[in-house]
Short mmCIF file of C-alpha atoms in Angstrom, two decimals:
data_model
loop_
_atom_site.label_atom_id
_atom_site.label_comp_id
_atom_site.label_asym_id
_atom_site.label_seq_id
_atom_site.Cartn_x
_atom_site.Cartn_y
_atom_site.Cartn_z
CA UNK L 1 -16.93 -15.14 -20.18
CA UNK L 2 -16.06 -13.72 -16.23
CA UNK L 3 -13.05 -13.55 -15.01
CA UNK L 4 -11.95 -13.38 -11.82
CA UNK L 5 -9.32 -13.54 -9.89
CA UNK L 6 -8.08 -14.17 -6.15
CA UNK L 7 -5.18 -13.41 -4.19
CA UNK L 8 -4.99 -14.81 -0.94
CA UNK L 9 -2.17 -16.21 1.25
CA UNK L 10 -0.08 -18.89 0.16
CA UNK L 11 -0.28 -22.33 1.46
CA UNK L 12 -3.41 -23.19 0.34
CA UNK L 13 -4.25 -27.70 -0.19
CA UNK L 14 -4.84 -28.60 -3.54
CA UNK L 15 -8.77 -30.05 -1.96
CA UNK L 16 -9.13 -26.19 -0.68
CA UNK L 17 -8.75 -24.36 -3.97
CA UNK L 18 -10.52 -26.95 -6.15
CA UNK L 19 -13.33 -26.91 -3.54
CA UNK L 20 -12.83 -22.78 -3.64
CA UNK L 21 -12.91 -22.73 -7.57
CA UNK L 22 -15.45 -24.72 -7.18
CA UNK L 23 -18.13 -22.36 -5.56
CA UNK L 24 -17.31 -18.72 -6.95
CA UNK L 25 -18.07 -20.43 -10.09
CA UNK L 26 -21.03 -21.85 -8.59
CA UNK L 27 -22.01 -18.27 -7.37
CA UNK L 28 -21.32 -16.33 -10.68
CA UNK L 29 -23.34 -19.32 -13.17
CA UNK L 30 -26.42 -18.73 -10.46
CA UNK L 31 -26.47 -14.74 -10.49
CA UNK L 32 -24.90 -13.86 -13.33
CA UNK L 33 -26.72 -16.24 -16.50
CA UNK L 34 -23.73 -17.62 -17.75
CA UNK L 35 -22.54 -21.26 -19.41
CA UNK L 36 -20.72 -23.11 -16.45
CA UNK L 37 -17.65 -22.93 -19.30
CA UNK L 38 -16.76 -19.44 -19.96
CA UNK L 39 -15.68 -18.83 -16.43
CA UNK L 40 -12.45 -19.34 -15.93
CA UNK L 41 -10.89 -18.50 -11.94
CA UNK L 42 -7.28 -17.76 -11.46
CA UNK L 43 -5.29 -17.83 -8.24
CA UNK L 44 -3.02 -15.86 -6.86
CA UNK L 45 -0.57 -16.84 -4.04
CA UNK L 46 1.20 -14.32 -2.31
CA UNK L 47 4.17 -15.35 0.76
CA UNK L 48 3.93 -13.14 3.84
CA UNK L 49 6.77 -10.19 2.92
CA UNK L 50 4.67 -9.58 -0.21
CA UNK L 51 1.53 -7.52 2.26
CA UNK L 52 0.72 -5.24 3.99
CA UNK L 53 -1.50 -4.29 6.26
CA UNK L 54 -2.04 -0.43 7.29
CA UNK L 55 1.89 -0.32 6.26
CA UNK L 56 3.55 -3.46 7.70
CA UNK L 57 4.23 -6.10 6.53
CA UNK L 58 1.92 -9.71 7.49
CA UNK L 59 5.85 -11.44 7.84
CA UNK L 60 5.60 -9.08 10.89
CA UNK L 61 2.30 -8.97 12.35
CA UNK D 1 3.14 3.91 -22.57
CA UNK D 2 1.43 0.06 -23.43
CA UNK D 3 1.98 -2.69 -20.41
CA UNK D 4 1.00 -5.15 -22.28
CA UNK D 5 0.42 -8.57 -19.17
CA UNK D 6 0.14 -12.82 -20.44
CA UNK D 7 -1.52 -15.04 -18.24
CA UNK D 8 -0.70 -18.45 -19.34
CA UNK D 9 0.26 -21.76 -17.78
CA UNK D 10 3.95 -22.64 -16.56
CA UNK D 11 6.60 -24.22 -18.41
CA UNK D 12 6.99 -22.39 -21.52
CA UNK D 13 11.14 -22.15 -22.66
CA UNK D 14 13.21 -18.73 -22.40
CA UNK D 15 12.96 -18.51 -26.01
CA UNK D 16 9.09 -18.96 -26.77
CA UNK D 17 9.30 -15.99 -23.92
CA UNK D 18 11.49 -14.01 -26.15
CA UNK D 19 8.72 -14.87 -29.08
CA UNK D 20 6.02 -14.27 -27.62
CA UNK D 21 7.75 -10.50 -26.17
CA UNK D 22 8.76 -9.91 -30.05
CA UNK D 23 5.76 -10.29 -31.66
CA UNK D 24 3.46 -8.81 -28.61
CA UNK D 25 5.32 -6.00 -29.43
CA UNK D 26 5.42 -5.41 -32.70
CA UNK D 27 1.99 -6.07 -32.57
CA UNK D 28 0.99 -2.67 -30.27
CA UNK D 29 3.40 -0.59 -32.36
CA UNK D 30 1.83 -0.86 -35.56
CA UNK D 31 -1.53 -0.91 -33.93
CA UNK D 32 -0.85 1.80 -32.06
CA UNK D 33 2.19 3.76 -33.76
CA UNK D 34 3.73 4.32 -29.54
CA UNK D 35 7.68 4.51 -30.15
CA UNK D 36 9.28 0.43 -29.64
CA UNK D 37 10.57 1.35 -25.79
CA UNK D 38 7.51 2.78 -24.28
CA UNK D 39 5.94 -0.96 -24.04
CA UNK D 40 6.29 -3.15 -21.51
CA UNK D 41 5.10 -7.12 -21.66
CA UNK D 42 5.12 -8.84 -18.34
CA UNK D 43 4.95 -12.63 -17.61
CA UNK D 44 3.16 -13.99 -15.94
CA UNK D 45 3.01 -17.95 -15.55
CA UNK D 46 0.60 -20.02 -13.56
CA UNK D 47 1.35 -23.22 -12.75
CA UNK D 48 -1.93 -26.02 -13.32
CA UNK D 49 -3.60 -25.81 -9.27
CA UNK D 50 -5.01 -22.59 -9.62
CA UNK D 51 -6.10 -22.15 -12.93
CA UNK D 52 -9.12 -23.27 -13.83
CA UNK D 53 -12.08 -23.40 -16.03
CA UNK D 54 -15.97 -24.87 -15.62
CA UNK D 55 -15.91 -24.84 -12.12
CA UNK D 56 -11.97 -27.47 -12.04
CA UNK D 57 -8.62 -26.65 -12.27
CA UNK D 58 -6.44 -27.19 -14.51
CA UNK D 59 -4.37 -30.23 -12.50
CA UNK D 60 -7.80 -32.33 -12.68
CA UNK D 61 -9.18 -32.50 -15.87
CA UNK E 1 -6.06 -20.63 -22.35
CA UNK E 2 -3.98 -17.44 -22.59
CA UNK E 3 -5.10 -14.53 -21.03
CA UNK E 4 -3.35 -11.06 -22.72
CA UNK E 5 -3.77 -7.26 -21.07
CA UNK E 6 -3.11 -4.88 -22.35
CA UNK E 7 -3.50 -1.20 -21.49
CA UNK E 8 -3.40 2.01 -23.02
CA UNK E 9 -4.08 5.76 -23.09
CA UNK E 10 -8.21 5.60 -23.89
CA UNK E 11 -9.16 7.51 -28.22
CA UNK E 12 -8.18 4.28 -29.41
CA UNK E 13 -10.80 3.39 -32.54
CA UNK E 14 -12.69 0.87 -32.41
CA UNK E 15 -11.31 -0.40 -35.86
CA UNK E 16 -7.47 -0.48 -33.66
CA UNK E 17 -8.97 -2.81 -31.08
CA UNK E 18 -10.23 -5.18 -33.44
CA UNK E 19 -6.84 -5.12 -35.57
CA UNK E 20 -5.37 -5.76 -31.91
CA UNK E 21 -6.29 -7.96 -30.74
CA UNK E 22 -6.50 -10.14 -34.20
CA UNK E 23 -2.48 -9.17 -34.37
CA UNK E 24 -1.24 -10.11 -30.44
CA UNK E 25 -4.71 -13.65 -31.17
CA UNK E 26 -1.62 -13.99 -33.40
CA UNK E 27 0.84 -14.12 -31.97
CA UNK E 28 -0.26 -15.89 -28.87
CA UNK E 29 -1.62 -19.08 -31.43
CA UNK E 30 2.13 -18.38 -34.02
CA UNK E 31 4.53 -19.13 -30.19
CA UNK E 32 2.56 -21.03 -27.71
CA UNK E 33 0.39 -23.13 -29.54
CA UNK E 34 -2.41 -23.01 -27.97
CA UNK E 35 -5.93 -23.21 -30.10
CA UNK E 36 -6.94 -19.92 -31.24
CA UNK E 37 -10.51 -20.00 -29.29
CA UNK E 38 -8.48 -20.30 -25.79
CA UNK E 39 -7.01 -16.53 -25.75
CA UNK E 40 -9.01 -14.37 -24.37
CA UNK E 41 -7.98 -10.53 -25.18
CA UNK E 42 -8.81 -7.32 -22.29
CA UNK E 43 -8.24 -3.20 -23.50
CA UNK E 44 -8.63 -1.23 -20.44
CA UNK E 45 -8.57 2.73 -21.56
CA UNK E 46 -6.43 4.33 -19.06
CA UNK E 47 -7.68 9.00 -18.47
CA UNK E 48 -4.79 10.39 -18.88
CA UNK E 49 -5.13 11.98 -15.62
CA UNK E 50 -4.76 7.98 -14.46
CA UNK E 51 -1.00 6.86 -15.82
CA UNK E 52 2.21 8.93 -14.51
CA UNK E 53 5.47 8.05 -15.67
CA UNK E 54 8.03 9.68 -13.92
CA UNK E 55 5.69 11.05 -11.39
CA UNK E 56 4.27 13.31 -13.51
CA UNK E 57 0.43 12.93 -14.59
CA UNK E 58 0.85 12.57 -18.50
CA UNK E 59 -2.27 15.22 -18.60
CA UNK E 60 0.44 17.57 -17.78
CA UNK E 61 3.05 16.43 -19.94
CA UNK I 1 -6.72 -11.46 3.86
CA UNK I 2 -8.41 -12.50 0.10
CA UNK I 3 -9.19 -10.24 -2.96
CA UNK I 4 -10.93 -11.46 -5.50
CA UNK I 5 -11.52 -10.08 -8.65
CA UNK I 6 -15.05 -10.28 -11.47
CA UNK I 7 -13.90 -8.97 -15.07
CA UNK I 8 -17.58 -9.61 -16.40
CA UNK I 9 -19.25 -7.90 -19.32
CA UNK I 10 -20.98 -4.10 -18.52
CA UNK I 11 -24.58 -4.40 -18.16
CA UNK I 12 -24.73 -6.22 -14.34
CA UNK I 13 -28.03 -4.63 -12.31
CA UNK I 14 -26.67 -3.24 -8.98
CA UNK I 15 -28.97 -6.48 -7.48
CA UNK I 16 -26.80 -8.79 -9.79
CA UNK I 17 -23.96 -6.85 -8.08
CA UNK I 18 -24.88 -7.45 -4.92
CA UNK I 19 -26.54 -10.81 -4.76
CA UNK I 20 -22.42 -11.99 -6.82
CA UNK I 21 -20.09 -9.88 -3.80
CA UNK I 22 -22.03 -11.80 -1.13
CA UNK I 23 -22.35 -14.78 -3.33
CA UNK I 24 -18.38 -14.44 -3.62
CA UNK I 25 -17.88 -13.77 -0.13
CA UNK I 26 -19.75 -17.28 1.28
CA UNK I 27 -17.65 -18.94 -0.79
CA UNK I 28 -14.60 -17.63 0.37
CA UNK I 29 -15.46 -17.97 3.56
CA UNK I 30 -16.85 -21.22 3.43
CA UNK I 31 -13.63 -22.51 2.01
CA UNK I 32 -10.69 -20.76 3.20
CA UNK I 33 -12.27 -20.00 6.87
CA UNK I 34 -10.77 -15.98 6.54
CA UNK I 35 -13.61 -13.00 9.41
CA UNK I 36 -16.00 -12.37 6.02
CA UNK I 37 -14.17 -8.69 6.81
CA UNK I 38 -10.87 -9.90 5.46
CA UNK I 39 -12.87 -10.39 1.94
CA UNK I 40 -12.78 -7.75 -0.31
CA UNK I 41 -14.78 -8.20 -3.62
CA UNK I 42 -13.59 -5.38 -6.72
CA UNK I 43 -15.86 -5.97 -10.08
CA UNK I 44 -14.29 -4.69 -13.18
CA UNK I 45 -16.93 -4.38 -15.97
CA UNK I 46 -15.71 -4.44 -20.03
CA UNK I 47 -17.48 -2.51 -22.66
CA UNK I 48 -18.07 -5.16 -25.82
CA UNK I 49 -15.27 -3.64 -27.50
CA UNK I 50 -12.79 -4.74 -25.59
CA UNK I 51 -12.90 -8.12 -24.95
CA UNK I 52 -12.18 -9.98 -26.99
CA UNK I 53 -11.68 -14.17 -27.39
CA UNK I 54 -9.90 -16.90 -30.19
CA UNK I 55 -8.80 -12.99 -31.71
CA UNK I 56 -12.18 -11.75 -32.46
CA UNK I 57 -14.34 -8.60 -30.11
CA UNK I 58 -17.23 -9.42 -29.12
CA UNK I 59 -19.01 -6.20 -30.34
CA UNK I 60 -17.60 -8.06 -33.78
CA UNK I 61 -19.55 -11.48 -32.40
CA UNK K 1 -9.79 1.33 1.27
CA UNK K 2 -6.96 1.63 -1.74
CA UNK K 3 -5.47 -1.62 -2.81
CA UNK K 4 -1.82 -0.57 -3.98
CA UNK K 5 0.41 -3.15 -5.86
CA UNK K 6 3.54 -2.88 -7.00
CA UNK K 7 5.70 -5.72 -10.07
CA UNK K 8 8.90 -5.13 -10.27
CA UNK K 9 12.62 -6.90 -10.67
CA UNK K 10 12.64 -10.54 -7.70
CA UNK K 11 15.54 -9.94 -5.59
CA UNK K 12 14.76 -7.33 -3.28
CA UNK K 13 15.10 -7.70 0.30
CA UNK K 14 12.49 -7.85 3.20
CA UNK K 15 13.70 -4.97 4.63
CA UNK K 16 13.68 -2.87 0.82
CA UNK K 17 10.36 -4.16 0.90
CA UNK K 18 8.84 -3.07 4.51
CA UNK K 19 10.65 0.42 4.12
CA UNK K 20 8.81 0.75 0.47
CA UNK K 21 4.92 -0.70 1.63
CA UNK K 22 5.60 2.14 4.50
CA UNK K 23 6.36 5.03 2.13
CA UNK K 24 3.85 3.43 0.25
CA UNK K 25 1.24 3.85 2.63
CA UNK K 26 2.18 6.91 4.05
CA UNK K 27 1.43 8.57 0.45
CA UNK K 28 -1.48 7.17 0.18
CA UNK K 29 -2.71 7.87 3.80
CA UNK K 30 -1.41 11.93 3.68
CA UNK K 31 -2.50 12.20 0.45
CA UNK K 32 -6.27 10.39 0.37
CA UNK K 33 -6.68 11.47 2.92
CA UNK K 34 -7.84 6.82 4.21
CA UNK K 35 -7.08 5.55 7.52
CA UNK K 36 -3.85 4.27 7.37
CA UNK K 37 -5.43 -0.17 8.24
CA UNK K 38 -8.29 0.57 4.73
CA UNK K 39 -4.49 0.53 2.72
CA UNK K 40 -3.44 -2.86 1.42
CA UNK K 41 -0.54 -2.80 -0.94
CA UNK K 42 0.14 -6.36 -2.30
CA UNK K 43 4.45 -6.26 -3.74
CA UNK K 44 4.70 -9.18 -7.54
CA UNK K 45 8.19 -9.77 -8.02
CA UNK K 46 8.96 -10.97 -11.68
CA UNK K 47 11.59 -12.63 -13.00
CA UNK K 48 13.81 -10.88 -15.55
CA UNK K 49 13.13 -13.62 -17.57
CA UNK K 50 9.01 -12.75 -17.81
CA UNK K 51 9.69 -9.12 -18.10
CA UNK K 52 10.92 -6.94 -21.59
CA UNK K 53 10.56 -3.30 -22.52
CA UNK K 54 11.05 -2.35 -26.11
CA UNK K 55 10.77 -5.61 -27.13
CA UNK K 56 13.01 -7.65 -25.58
CA UNK K 57 13.25 -9.77 -22.57
CA UNK K 58 15.52 -8.63 -19.69
CA UNK K 59 17.31 -11.68 -18.66
CA UNK K 60 18.16 -10.86 -22.86
CA UNK K 61 19.46 -6.75 -21.98
CA UNK M 1 11.18 -0.58 -13.95
CA UNK M 2 8.78 -0.43 -11.56
CA UNK M 3 5.61 -0.20 -12.20
CA UNK M 4 2.65 0.94 -9.44
CA UNK M 5 -1.82 0.47 -9.31
CA UNK M 6 -3.00 2.80 -6.65
CA UNK M 7 -6.79 1.02 -6.46
CA UNK M 8 -9.66 3.14 -4.70
CA UNK M 9 -12.95 4.28 -5.15
CA UNK M 10 -13.51 7.37 -7.69
CA UNK M 11 -13.83 11.18 -7.13
CA UNK M 12 -9.74 12.22 -6.40
CA UNK M 13 -9.51 15.76 -8.01
CA UNK M 14 -6.67 16.19 -10.77
CA UNK M 15 -4.80 17.47 -7.66
CA UNK M 16 -4.50 14.44 -5.08
CA UNK M 17 -4.27 11.89 -7.81
CA UNK M 18 -1.16 14.74 -9.17
CA UNK M 19 0.69 13.58 -5.74
CA UNK M 20 -0.30 10.68 -4.78
CA UNK M 21 1.80 10.00 -8.34
CA UNK M 22 4.49 11.86 -6.78
CA UNK M 23 4.12 11.64 -3.55
CA UNK M 24 4.42 7.29 -4.85
CA UNK M 25 7.07 7.15 -7.43
CA UNK M 26 8.71 8.68 -4.55
CA UNK M 27 8.72 5.41 -2.62
CA UNK M 28 9.24 3.40 -5.41
CA UNK M 29 12.51 5.68 -6.53
CA UNK M 30 14.50 6.34 -2.47
CA UNK M 31 13.92 2.70 -1.43
CA UNK M 32 14.02 1.09 -4.18
CA UNK M 33 16.29 2.66 -6.06
CA UNK M 34 15.65 2.52 -9.90
CA UNK M 35 15.96 6.43 -11.98
CA UNK M 36 12.47 8.35 -11.88
CA UNK M 37 11.90 7.45 -15.34
CA UNK M 38 11.34 3.79 -14.47
CA UNK M 39 8.35 4.02 -12.55
CA UNK M 40 5.16 4.19 -13.28
CA UNK M 41 1.92 4.37 -11.40
CA UNK M 42 -1.34 3.85 -13.07
CA UNK M 43 -4.67 5.20 -11.27
CA UNK M 44 -7.51 3.02 -11.50
CA UNK M 45 -11.44 4.70 -10.29
CA UNK M 46 -13.81 1.78 -8.47
CA UNK M 47 -17.52 3.19 -8.83
CA UNK M 48 -19.20 2.45 -4.98
CA UNK M 49 -21.70 -0.68 -6.59
CA UNK M 50 -18.52 -1.97 -8.08
CA UNK M 51 -16.46 -2.57 -4.76
CA UNK M 52 -17.83 -5.03 -2.15
CA UNK M 53 -16.53 -6.13 2.03
CA UNK M 54 -16.81 -7.96 3.29
CA UNK M 55 -19.52 -9.53 1.60
CA UNK M 56 -21.34 -5.30 1.12
CA UNK M 57 -21.10 -2.94 -2.29
CA UNK M 58 -20.37 -0.46 -0.55
CA UNK M 59 -23.00 1.48 -2.14
CA UNK M 60 -25.07 -0.64 0.68
CA UNK M 61 -22.67 0.65 3.41
#
């Protein structure tokens, strides 16, 4: 019963989210051979002031 | 020092959250035998466009 | 479709895990009114050298 | 800089893991339009006694 | 490629977040000896009704 | 009551872990102004076959 979490910058459209969960679910079903209904995907949307790379917030880059 | 995270659809009332963290904390204290103050619970509230099951977003079901 | 994650020190017996997931699932079903089969629980077991409180590893306490 | 976490039952081969991270990375790059090197994937492997569905551990099903 | 997640009560200023990710990144670089650009930090901001300690929501304390 | 999770490649010594949780706790206490005992740190240690960057497992790089 795989659970996939995708953490990315906020601002994606519903259509992008729709396409992403479909493509990721396809990947898990094809490679791991699990039933489609067993795959759960959660999307997390981070603000630019809540992610940092190299010690610098995205909102400062 | 157990940490419990509950990820569920957004829209629960504060009273439901209050009842849930009490019941979950009771469960952990009773079964694992840890002090009550050692149990931490975090609730995450997901929008329907941020969860998918079987490759389909909840907002499309 | 609630997902509960419990992070605790390693060393619990299978019976304790069995009792815990049952009690936590009861709590979520009763308070949130979701179908029992919709509740997923994941247990994470941390070594004492992988948790710290107040800046000190558990294996040093 | 998307981060994808896949939580699934332990026991997958390295080849399956290799194929899965490639397919998931393809999905994120194609749909979100991010550079390939920006995508990170973490795999978590759960024992059957550490996952439950409907209040019952997988090792008891 | 260490990933650090900090979960705390919401309400921190951008300056506090800026200082925190810098200090945490310094810590990881100094102790683990990884390149600065390899360190990613994600901040999660919890509402007081979404965290509990000892079975009681923070908004009730 | 901040919770910090550090996910990194396995293989760090206990001394490195000891130093890291101390330095990270210092950072959180200094910047967020919380009591030292309120800071919890969890370390996760990933195998090289369980992390990927740019679609390629670390064990293949």
